[in-house]
CSV table of C-alpha atoms and ligand atoms in Angstrom, one decimal:
chain,number,residue,atom,x,y,z
A,1,MET,CA,67.5,-67.6,80.7
A,2,SER,CA,68.7,-65.3,78.1
A,3,MET,CA,69.4,-61.5,78.6
A,4,LYS,CA,66.9,-59.0,77.5
A,5,TYR,CA,67.9,-55.9,75.5
A,6,ALA,CA,65.6,-52.9,74.7
A,7,ILE,CA,66.8,-50.5,72.4
A,8,ILE,CA,64.9,-46.9,72.4
A,9,ILE,CA,65.5,-44.3,69.7
A,10,PRO,CA,64.1,-40.9,69.9
A,11,ASP,CA,64.7,-40.0,66.5
A,12,GLY,CA,66.3,-36.6,65.9
A,13,ALA,CA,66.6,-35.5,69.6
A,14,ALA,CA,70.2,-34.7,69.7
A,15,ASP,CA,70.5,-30.9,69.0
A,16,GLU,CA,72.6,-27.7,69.8
A,17,PRO,CA,72.3,-25.2,72.5
A,18,LEU,CA,69.5,-22.9,71.8
A,19,GLU,CA,68.8,-19.6,72.7
A,20,GLN,CA,64.9,-20.1,73.2
A,21,LEU,CA,66.2,-22.5,76.0
A,22,GLY,CA,68.2,-20.4,77.6
A,23,GLY,CA,71.4,-21.9,76.5
A,24,LYS,CA,70.3,-25.6,77.2
A,25,THR,CA,69.4,-28.2,74.3
A,26,PRO,CA,66.2,-30.0,74.0
A,27,LEU,CA,67.9,-32.9,75.9
A,28,GLU,CA,69.1,-30.9,78.7
A,29,ALA,CA,65.6,-29.0,78.9
A,30,ALA,CA,63.5,-31.7,78.7
A,31,HIS,CA,62.6,-33.5,82.2
A,32,THR,CA,63.8,-37.0,81.6
A,33,PRO,CA,64.3,-38.8,85.0
A,34,ASN,CA,64.5,-42.1,83.2
A,35,MET,CA,67.0,-41.6,80.4
A,36,ASP,CA,68.9,-40.0,83.3
A,37,TRP,CA,68.8,-42.8,85.5
A,38,ILE,CA,70.4,-45.2,82.8
A,39,ALA,CA,73.4,-42.6,82.2
A,40,GLU,CA,73.9,-42.4,85.9
A,41,HIS,CA,73.5,-46.0,86.8
A,42,GLY,CA,75.4,-47.4,83.6
A,43,ARG,CA,77.5,-44.9,81.0
A,44,GLN,CA,77.3,-42.8,78.3
A,45,GLY,CA,79.5,-41.6,75.1
A,46,LEU,CA,79.0,-40.7,71.7
A,47,ALA,CA,79.0,-42.9,68.4
A,48,ARG,CA,79.3,-41.6,65.1
A,49,THR,CA,76.4,-42.7,62.9
A,50,VAL,CA,76.9,-41.1,60.1
A,51,PRO,CA,80.3,-42.1,58.0
A,52,ASP,CA,82.2,-39.5,56.0
A,53,GLY,CA,80.7,-39.2,52.6
A,54,PHE,CA,76.9,-40.0,53.6
A,55,GLU,CA,74.1,-38.0,53.8
A,56,SER,CA,73.1,-37.9,57.6
A,57,GLY,CA,69.6,-39.6,57.5
A,58,SER,CA,67.7,-42.1,59.6
A,59,ASP,CA,68.3,-44.9,57.0
A,60,VAL,CA,72.1,-44.5,57.5
A,61,ALA,CA,72.4,-43.9,60.9
A,62,THR,CA,70.0,-46.2,62.1
A,63,MET,CA,71.7,-49.3,59.7
A,64,CYS,CA,75.1,-48.0,61.4
A,65,LEU,CA,73.4,-48.1,64.8
A,66,LEU,CA,72.3,-51.8,64.5
A,67,GLY,CA,75.9,-53.0,63.8
A,68,TYR,CA,75.7,-52.5,60.0
A,69,ASP,CA,78.7,-50.6,58.4
A,70,PRO,CA,76.7,-48.2,56.0
A,71,LYS,CA,79.6,-48.6,53.7
A,72,VAL,CA,79.2,-52.1,53.0
A,73,TYR,CA,75.4,-52.5,53.2
A,74,HIS,CA,73.7,-49.3,52.3
A,75,THR,CA,72.2,-49.1,48.8
A,76,GLY,CA,69.6,-46.0,49.5
A,77,ARG,CA,66.7,-45.0,51.4
A,78,ALA,CA,64.0,-46.1,49.4
A,79,PRO,CA,64.9,-49.7,48.7
A,80,LEU,CA,64.5,-50.2,52.8
A,81,GLU,CA,61.3,-48.7,52.6
A,82,ALA,CA,60.1,-51.0,49.6
A,83,ALA,CA,61.4,-53.9,52.1
A,84,ALA,CA,58.8,-52.7,54.6
A,85,GLN,CA,56.2,-53.1,52.1
A,86,ARG,CA,57.3,-56.2,50.9
A,87,ILE,CA,57.5,-54.9,47.5
A,88,PRO,CA,59.5,-57.9,45.6
A,89,LEU,CA,62.4,-56.4,43.9
A,90,SER,CA,64.6,-57.9,41.3
A,91,PRO,CA,68.5,-56.9,41.3
A,92,SER,CA,68.0,-54.5,38.6
A,93,ASP,CA,65.0,-52.8,39.6
A,94,TRP,CA,64.8,-49.4,41.1
A,95,VAL,CA,63.4,-47.7,44.0
A,96,PHE,CA,63.2,-44.1,44.5
A,97,ARG,CA,61.4,-42.1,47.1
A,98,CYS,CA,58.3,-40.5,45.8
A,99,ASN,CA,57.6,-37.3,48.8
A,100,LEU,CA,54.8,-35.4,48.7
A,101,VAL,CA,55.7,-32.1,49.2
A,102,THR,CA,54.9,-28.5,49.3
A,103,VAL,CA,56.8,-26.1,47.2
A,104,ILE,CA,55.4,-22.3,47.1
A,105,ASP,CA,57.1,-20.0,44.4
A,106,GLY,CA,59.9,-22.1,43.7
A,107,VAL,CA,60.9,-22.6,47.4
A,108,MET,CA,60.5,-25.8,49.5
A,109,LYS,CA,58.4,-25.0,51.9
A,110,ASP,CA,57.2,-28.4,53.5
A,111,HIS,CA,58.7,-31.6,53.0
A,112,SER,CA,55.7,-33.7,54.5
A,113,ALA,CA,53.0,-31.7,53.0
A,114,GLY,CA,51.4,-30.7,56.2
A,115,GLY,CA,51.9,-34.6,57.1
A,116,ILE,CA,49.6,-35.6,54.5
A,117,SER,CA,47.1,-38.1,55.5
A,118,ASP,CA,47.5,-41.6,54.0
A,119,ALA,CA,44.1,-41.3,52.4
A,120,ASP,CA,44.8,-38.0,50.4
A,121,ALA,CA,48.2,-39.7,49.3
A,122,ARG,CA,46.8,-42.4,47.9
A,123,VAL,CA,44.3,-40.5,45.7
A,124,LEU,CA,46.8,-38.2,44.4
A,125,LEU,CA,49.6,-40.8,43.7
A,126,LYS,CA,46.3,-42.5,41.9
A,127,THR,CA,46.1,-39.5,39.8
A,128,LEU,CA,49.5,-39.4,38.6
A,129,ALA,CA,49.6,-42.9,38.0
A,130,ASP,CA,46.7,-42.7,35.9
A,131,LYS,CA,47.6,-39.6,33.8
A,132,LEU,CA,51.1,-40.4,33.4
A,133,LYS,CA,50.4,-43.7,32.2
A,134,LEU,CA,54.5,-44.4,32.2
A,135,ALA,CA,55.4,-48.0,31.4
A,136,ASP,CA,57.7,-49.8,34.0
A,137,PHE,CA,57.0,-47.5,36.6
A,138,GLU,CA,54.9,-48.2,39.6
A,139,PHE,CA,53.7,-45.8,42.5
A,140,HIS,CA,53.3,-47.2,45.9
A,141,PRO,CA,51.4,-45.7,48.7
A,142,GLY,CA,53.4,-45.7,52.1
A,143,VAL,CA,52.5,-43.6,55.4
A,144,SER,CA,51.7,-40.0,55.2
A,145,TYR,CA,54.0,-38.0,52.5
A,146,ARG,CA,56.6,-41.1,52.2
A,147,ASN,CA,55.7,-43.1,49.2
A,148,LEU,CA,57.9,-44.9,46.5
A,149,LEU,CA,58.5,-45.0,43.3
A,150,VAL,CA,59.8,-48.4,41.6
A,151,TYR,CA,61.1,-48.5,38.2
A,152,ARG,CA,61.5,-52.2,36.7
A,153,GLY,CA,62.5,-51.0,33.2
A,154,SER,CA,65.8,-50.7,31.5
A,155,GLN,CA,66.9,-47.5,31.9
A,156,GLU,CA,70.1,-46.6,33.5
A,157,PHE,CA,70.3,-44.5,36.5
A,158,ASP,CA,73.4,-42.5,37.8
A,159,VAL,CA,71.6,-39.3,39.5
A,160,THR,CA,72.1,-37.1,42.3
A,161,THR,CA,68.9,-36.4,44.5
A,162,LYS,CA,68.3,-34.1,47.7
A,163,PRO,CA,66.5,-35.3,50.3
A,164,PRO,CA,63.6,-32.5,50.8
A,165,HIS,CA,64.0,-32.2,54.3
A,166,GLU,CA,67.7,-31.1,53.7
A,167,ILE,CA,66.5,-28.1,51.5
A,168,PRO,CA,64.0,-26.2,53.7
A,169,ASP,CA,63.2,-22.9,52.3
A,170,GLN,CA,65.7,-23.3,49.8
A,171,PRO,CA,64.6,-23.0,45.8
A,172,ALA,CA,63.6,-26.2,44.8
A,173,ALA,CA,64.9,-26.0,41.0
A,174,GLU,CA,68.4,-26.0,42.0
A,175,TYR,CA,68.3,-29.6,43.8
A,176,LEU,CA,66.1,-31.4,41.1
A,177,PRO,CA,67.4,-34.8,40.0
A,178,SER,CA,70.6,-34.8,37.9
A,179,GLY,CA,73.0,-36.8,36.0
A,180,LYS,CA,72.2,-39.7,33.8
A,181,GLY,CA,68.6,-41.0,33.6
A,182,SER,CA,67.3,-37.9,35.5
A,183,GLU,CA,65.3,-36.3,32.3
A,184,ILE,CA,62.4,-38.8,33.0
A,185,LEU,CA,62.4,-38.2,36.8
A,186,ARG,CA,62.3,-34.3,36.4
A,187,LYS,CA,59.6,-34.8,33.7
A,188,ILE,CA,57.4,-37.0,36.5
A,189,ILE,CA,58.2,-34.1,38.9
A,190,ALA,CA,56.9,-31.6,36.6
A,191,GLU,CA,54.1,-33.4,35.6
A,192,SER,CA,52.9,-33.6,39.1
A,193,GLN,CA,53.0,-30.0,39.8
A,194,THR,CA,50.2,-29.9,37.0
A,195,LEU,CA,48.2,-32.5,37.7
A,196,PHE,CA,48.1,-31.1,41.6
A,197,ALA,CA,47.6,-27.4,41.2
A,198,ASP,CA,44.2,-27.7,41.4
A,199,HIS,CA,43.5,-30.9,42.7
A,200,PRO,CA,40.0,-31.6,44.6
A,201,ILE,CA,42.5,-32.7,47.4
A,202,ASN,CA,44.5,-29.7,47.6
A,203,ARG,CA,41.6,-27.3,47.5
A,204,ALA,CA,40.1,-29.2,50.5
A,205,ARG,CA,43.6,-28.9,52.4
A,206,ARG,CA,44.0,-25.2,51.4
A,207,ALA,CA,40.6,-24.5,52.5
A,208,ALA,CA,41.6,-26.3,55.8
A,209,GLY,CA,44.5,-24.0,56.1
A,210,VAL,CA,46.9,-26.7,55.7
A,211,ASN,CA,49.7,-27.7,53.1
A,212,ALA,CA,48.8,-28.7,49.8
A,213,ALA,CA,51.0,-30.9,48.3
A,214,THR,CA,52.0,-29.5,45.2
A,215,GLN,CA,54.2,-31.9,43.9
A,216,VAL,CA,56.4,-35.2,43.9
A,217,TRP,CA,59.7,-35.3,44.9
A,218,LEU,CA,62.2,-38.3,44.1
A,219,TRP,CA,65.2,-39.0,45.8
A,220,GLY,CA,66.9,-41.7,48.1
A,221,GLN,CA,67.0,-44.2,45.1
A,222,GLY,CA,68.7,-47.5,44.8
A,223,HIS,CA,68.7,-51.3,44.2
A,224,ALA,CA,67.8,-54.0,46.9
A,225,PRO,CA,70.3,-54.1,49.6
A,226,SER,CA,71.5,-57.7,51.0
A,227,MET,CA,72.5,-57.9,54.5
A,228,PRO,CA,73.1,-60.9,56.9
A,229,THR,CA,70.5,-61.3,59.4
A,230,PHE,CA,70.7,-59.8,62.8
A,231,HIS,CA,70.4,-63.4,64.1
A,232,GLU,CA,73.6,-64.3,61.9
A,233,ARG,CA,75.4,-61.5,62.6
A,234,PHE,CA,75.0,-61.2,66.6
A,235,ASP,CA,73.3,-64.7,67.4
A,236,ILE,CA,70.4,-63.5,69.2
A,237,SER,CA,67.4,-64.8,69.0
A,238,LYS,CA,64.4,-63.1,66.8
A,239,GLY,CA,64.0,-59.3,67.7
A,240,CYS,CA,61.3,-57.2,67.5
A,241,MET,CA,60.9,-54.0,65.8
A,242,ILE,CA,58.0,-51.1,67.1
A,243,THR,CA,58.0,-48.2,64.7
A,244,GLY,CA,55.7,-45.6,62.9
A,245,VAL,CA,57.9,-45.2,59.6
A,246,ASP,CA,58.1,-47.6,56.9
A,247,LEU,CA,62.0,-47.3,56.8
A,248,LEU,CA,62.6,-48.9,59.9
A,249,ARG,CA,60.0,-51.6,59.2
A,250,GLY,CA,62.0,-52.4,55.9
A,251,LEU,CA,65.3,-52.6,57.9
A,252,ALA,CA,63.5,-55.1,60.5
A,253,VAL,CA,62.4,-57.4,57.6
A,254,LEU,CA,65.9,-57.3,56.2
A,255,LEU,CA,67.3,-58.1,59.8
A,256,GLY,CA,64.9,-60.9,59.9
A,257,TRP,CA,63.3,-59.4,62.7
A,258,ASP,CA,59.2,-59.2,63.6
A,259,VAL,CA,57.6,-55.8,63.1
A,260,HIS,CA,55.1,-55.3,65.8
A,261,GLU,CA,52.3,-52.8,65.1
A,262,VAL,CA,51.1,-50.9,67.7
A,263,ALA,CA,47.6,-48.6,67.5
A,264,GLY,CA,47.8,-45.0,67.5
A,265,MET,CA,51.5,-44.8,66.8
A,266,THR,CA,52.2,-42.0,64.4
A,267,SER,CA,55.6,-40.3,63.3
A,268,PHE,CA,54.3,-37.1,64.9
A,269,HIS,CA,53.8,-35.6,68.5
A,270,ASP,CA,50.0,-36.8,68.2
A,271,THR,CA,51.3,-40.2,68.6
A,272,ASP,CA,50.1,-42.6,71.4
A,273,TYR,CA,53.4,-42.9,73.4
A,274,ALA,CA,51.7,-44.5,76.4
A,275,ASN,CA,50.4,-47.3,74.4
A,276,GLN,CA,53.8,-47.7,72.5
A,277,GLY,CA,55.4,-47.9,75.9
A,278,ARG,CA,53.0,-50.8,77.1
A,279,GLU,CA,53.6,-52.6,73.8
A,280,THR,CA,57.6,-52.2,74.2
A,281,ALA,CA,57.6,-53.4,77.7
A,282,SER,CA,55.0,-56.2,77.0
A,283,MET,CA,56.9,-57.6,73.9
A,284,LEU,CA,60.0,-58.2,76.2
A,285,GLU,CA,58.3,-61.2,77.2
A,286,LYS,CA,58.0,-62.6,74.0
A,287,TYR,CA,61.4,-61.7,72.5
A,288,ASP,CA,64.8,-61.1,73.6
A,289,LEU,CA,65.6,-57.9,71.9
A,290,VAL,CA,63.0,-55.2,71.3
A,291,PHE,CA,64.0,-52.0,69.1
A,292,SER,CA,61.3,-48.9,69.7
A,293,HIS,CA,62.0,-46.0,67.6
A,294,ILE,CA,59.9,-42.9,68.2
A,295,GLU,CA,60.0,-40.3,65.1
A,296,ALA,CA,58.1,-37.3,66.9
A,297,PRO,CA,61.4,-35.5,67.8
A,298,ASP,CA,62.6,-35.3,64.6
A,299,GLU,CA,59.8,-33.9,62.9
A,300,ALA,CA,59.3,-31.3,65.6
A,301,SER,CA,62.7,-30.4,64.5
A,302,HIS,CA,62.1,-30.3,60.7
A,303,GLN,CA,59.2,-27.9,62.1
A,304,ALA,CA,61.7,-25.9,63.9
A,305,ASP,CA,59.3,-26.8,66.6
A,306,TYR,CA,61.5,-26.4,69.8
A,307,LYS,CA,58.8,-26.9,72.6
A,308,THR,CA,57.0,-29.7,70.7
A,309,LYS,CA,60.6,-31.1,70.5
A,310,VAL,CA,61.1,-30.8,74.2
A,311,ALA,CA,57.7,-32.1,74.8
A,312,ALA,CA,58.0,-35.1,72.7
A,313,ILE,CA,61.3,-36.2,74.7
A,314,GLU,CA,59.9,-35.8,77.9
A,315,HIS,CA,56.8,-38.1,76.6
A,316,ILE,CA,59.2,-40.5,75.4
A,317,ASP,CA,61.0,-40.5,78.8
A,318,LYS,CA,57.9,-40.8,80.9
A,319,PHE,CA,55.9,-43.6,78.8
A,320,VAL,CA,58.2,-45.3,77.0
A,321,VAL,CA,61.7,-45.4,78.4
A,322,GLY,CA,60.2,-45.5,82.5
A,323,PRO,CA,57.8,-48.7,81.8
A,324,VAL,CA,60.3,-50.4,79.7
A,325,LEU,CA,63.1,-49.8,82.7
A,326,GLU,CA,60.3,-51.3,85.1
A,327,ARG,CA,59.7,-54.4,82.9
A,328,LEU,CA,63.2,-55.1,82.5
A,329,LYS,CA,64.0,-54.7,86.0
A,330,ARG,CA,61.9,-58.0,86.5
A,331,PHE,CA,63.9,-60.0,84.5
A,332,ASP,CA,67.4,-61.7,85.7
A,333,GLU,CA,69.7,-60.1,83.4
A,334,TRP,CA,68.9,-57.4,81.3
A,335,ARG,CA,70.5,-54.3,79.2
A,336,VAL,CA,69.0,-51.1,78.0
A,337,LEU,CA,70.1,-48.6,75.1
A,338,VAL,CA,68.8,-45.3,74.5
A,339,MET,CA,70.1,-42.8,71.7
A,340,PRO,CA,69.0,-40.7,68.8
A,341,ASP,CA,70.1,-42.2,65.1
A,342,HIS,CA,71.5,-38.8,64.8
A,343,PRO,CA,70.9,-35.1,65.7
A,344,THR,CA,68.2,-33.0,64.0
A,345,ASN,CA,69.0,-29.1,64.7
A,346,ILE,CA,66.1,-26.3,65.3
A,347,ALA,CA,68.1,-23.8,64.0
A,348,THR,CA,68.7,-25.1,60.8
A,349,ARG,CA,65.6,-27.6,60.8
A,350,ARG,CA,68.1,-30.2,59.4
A,351,HIS,CA,69.6,-33.2,60.3
A,352,GLY,CA,73.0,-33.0,62.0
A,353,TYR,CA,76.4,-34.7,61.6
A,354,ALA,CA,77.7,-34.7,65.4
A,355,PRO,CA,78.1,-37.9,66.7
A,356,SER,CA,74.9,-39.3,68.6
A,357,PRO,CA,75.0,-39.4,72.5
A,358,PHE,CA,73.9,-42.8,74.1
A,359,ALA,CA,73.3,-43.9,77.3
A,360,MET,CA,73.0,-47.8,78.4
A,361,ALA,CA,72.8,-49.9,81.8
A,362,GLY,CA,71.7,-52.9,83.0
A,363,THR,CA,73.6,-56.2,83.8
A,364,GLY,CA,77.4,-56.0,83.5
A,365,VAL,CA,77.5,-52.5,82.1
A,366,LYS,CA,80.3,-50.5,84.5
A,367,ARG,CA,79.0,-47.5,85.8
A,368,SER,CA,81.1,-44.7,84.7
A,369,SER,CA,81.2,-40.8,85.7
A,370,PRO,CA,77.6,-40.7,86.5
A,371,ALA,CA,75.8,-37.6,85.4
A,372,ALA,CA,72.5,-36.6,83.8
A,373,TYR,CA,71.9,-38.0,80.0
A,374,SER,CA,72.8,-35.1,77.4
A,375,GLU,CA,74.9,-34.2,74.5
A,376,LYS,CA,77.6,-32.3,76.7
A,377,ASN,CA,77.8,-35.0,79.5
A,378,SER,CA,78.2,-37.6,76.7
A,379,ALA,CA,81.1,-35.9,75.1
A,380,ALA,CA,82.5,-35.2,78.6
A,381,SER,CA,82.7,-39.1,79.3
A,382,GLY,CA,85.6,-39.5,76.9
A,383,LEU,CA,83.8,-42.7,75.6
A,384,MET,CA,83.6,-42.1,71.6
A,385,LEU,CA,82.9,-44.8,69.3
A,386,LYS,CA,84.4,-43.3,65.9
A,387,GLN,CA,82.9,-46.2,63.9
A,388,GLY,CA,79.4,-46.1,64.9
A,389,HIS,CA,78.7,-49.6,63.9
A,390,GLU,CA,80.7,-51.0,66.5
A,391,LEU,CA,78.2,-50.0,69.0
A,392,MET,CA,76.0,-53.1,68.9
A,393,GLU,CA,78.4,-55.2,69.6
A,394,TYR,CA,79.9,-53.4,72.6
A,395,PHE,CA,76.2,-53.2,73.8
A,396,LEU,CA,75.4,-56.5,73.3
A,397,ARG,CA,78.5,-58.2,74.6
A,398,LYS,CA,80.9,-55.9,76.4
A,399,GLY,CA,78.2,-53.7,77.9
A,400,GLY,CA,81.3,-51.2,77.9
A,401,GLU,CA,84.4,-52.6,79.6
B,501,ZN,ZN1,66.2,-40.3,62.1
């Protein structure tokens, strides 16, 4: 029988010490007996998942921790999400992330437009497509505020864009797309402001006391990437991805993995943790490698909601890590890896650039300096992978000799 591998990603869970938590980080403040068990019975360390010159994002960091050097394989975030939606792309096509955001008095208030529903997002994007009637541009609705704009024309782009979650409470106008080809992008953004201002969807949202989608925001652009499959790279038979976000579904498609959809899974704290835990454990029967990603701690961090962040981490520990560990122990040979793709800092509401703390345990993983799982203890272990893309090899093969 082959080794079973489980990889659990509490997105953005790593952080810095917070005054509100008595000088502890959310990971330290949270009660996480299962993650602690992994660190105490295996090893923990740090991995740099965001190479120099890259924006800290789940696209870069997850690609990296999966063993793919972003410097070689990363072409942008939006093309990964296009793969998730199985949007066919020719090499010259461009894909942009088309967020629905809330800008009030020129200030970026919310990169998620109040965590807008798929249904509301679809109506707004349809309005935009119908009214703009732009040749060569296609709007593709995704999950919540995460939509895509595909361009199949001959315009060349060499543009600088900014992720809206990286500019909370900043003047939006200063971060509009710039560079070659950016005029049309700025025009689409400007037109969306006009078309959405008094849109029935937004009137209803304001009446309900939730953030209106005041405009779109374009970023994360790129061409389609070309990557070897995970099987080609690591000789592990087909893997299984469980996630609530399109970005990781897309990575899975490019890796040649199956994507397993779980009922009740969202990218927020209202997600059905228990169902995700049950399904992750049960997929281990069918697949040699299961990758389970939970977005909630990241979104809580972007909202500076440290209480929800701690609660999300505790839920992941209890309802996902716990059942997965229990199931793994029924197999002869198994390994587990827990790590956030990148830190997301409550203090700044932004992704951080610190190396990500990881914990792994299981067959052949040597036990070293047992301590509870935390940023501090991971750093104190002295194990530091400066090239984060080497972590996967380390986890799958060496187990940390
Ligand atoms: Zn992330």
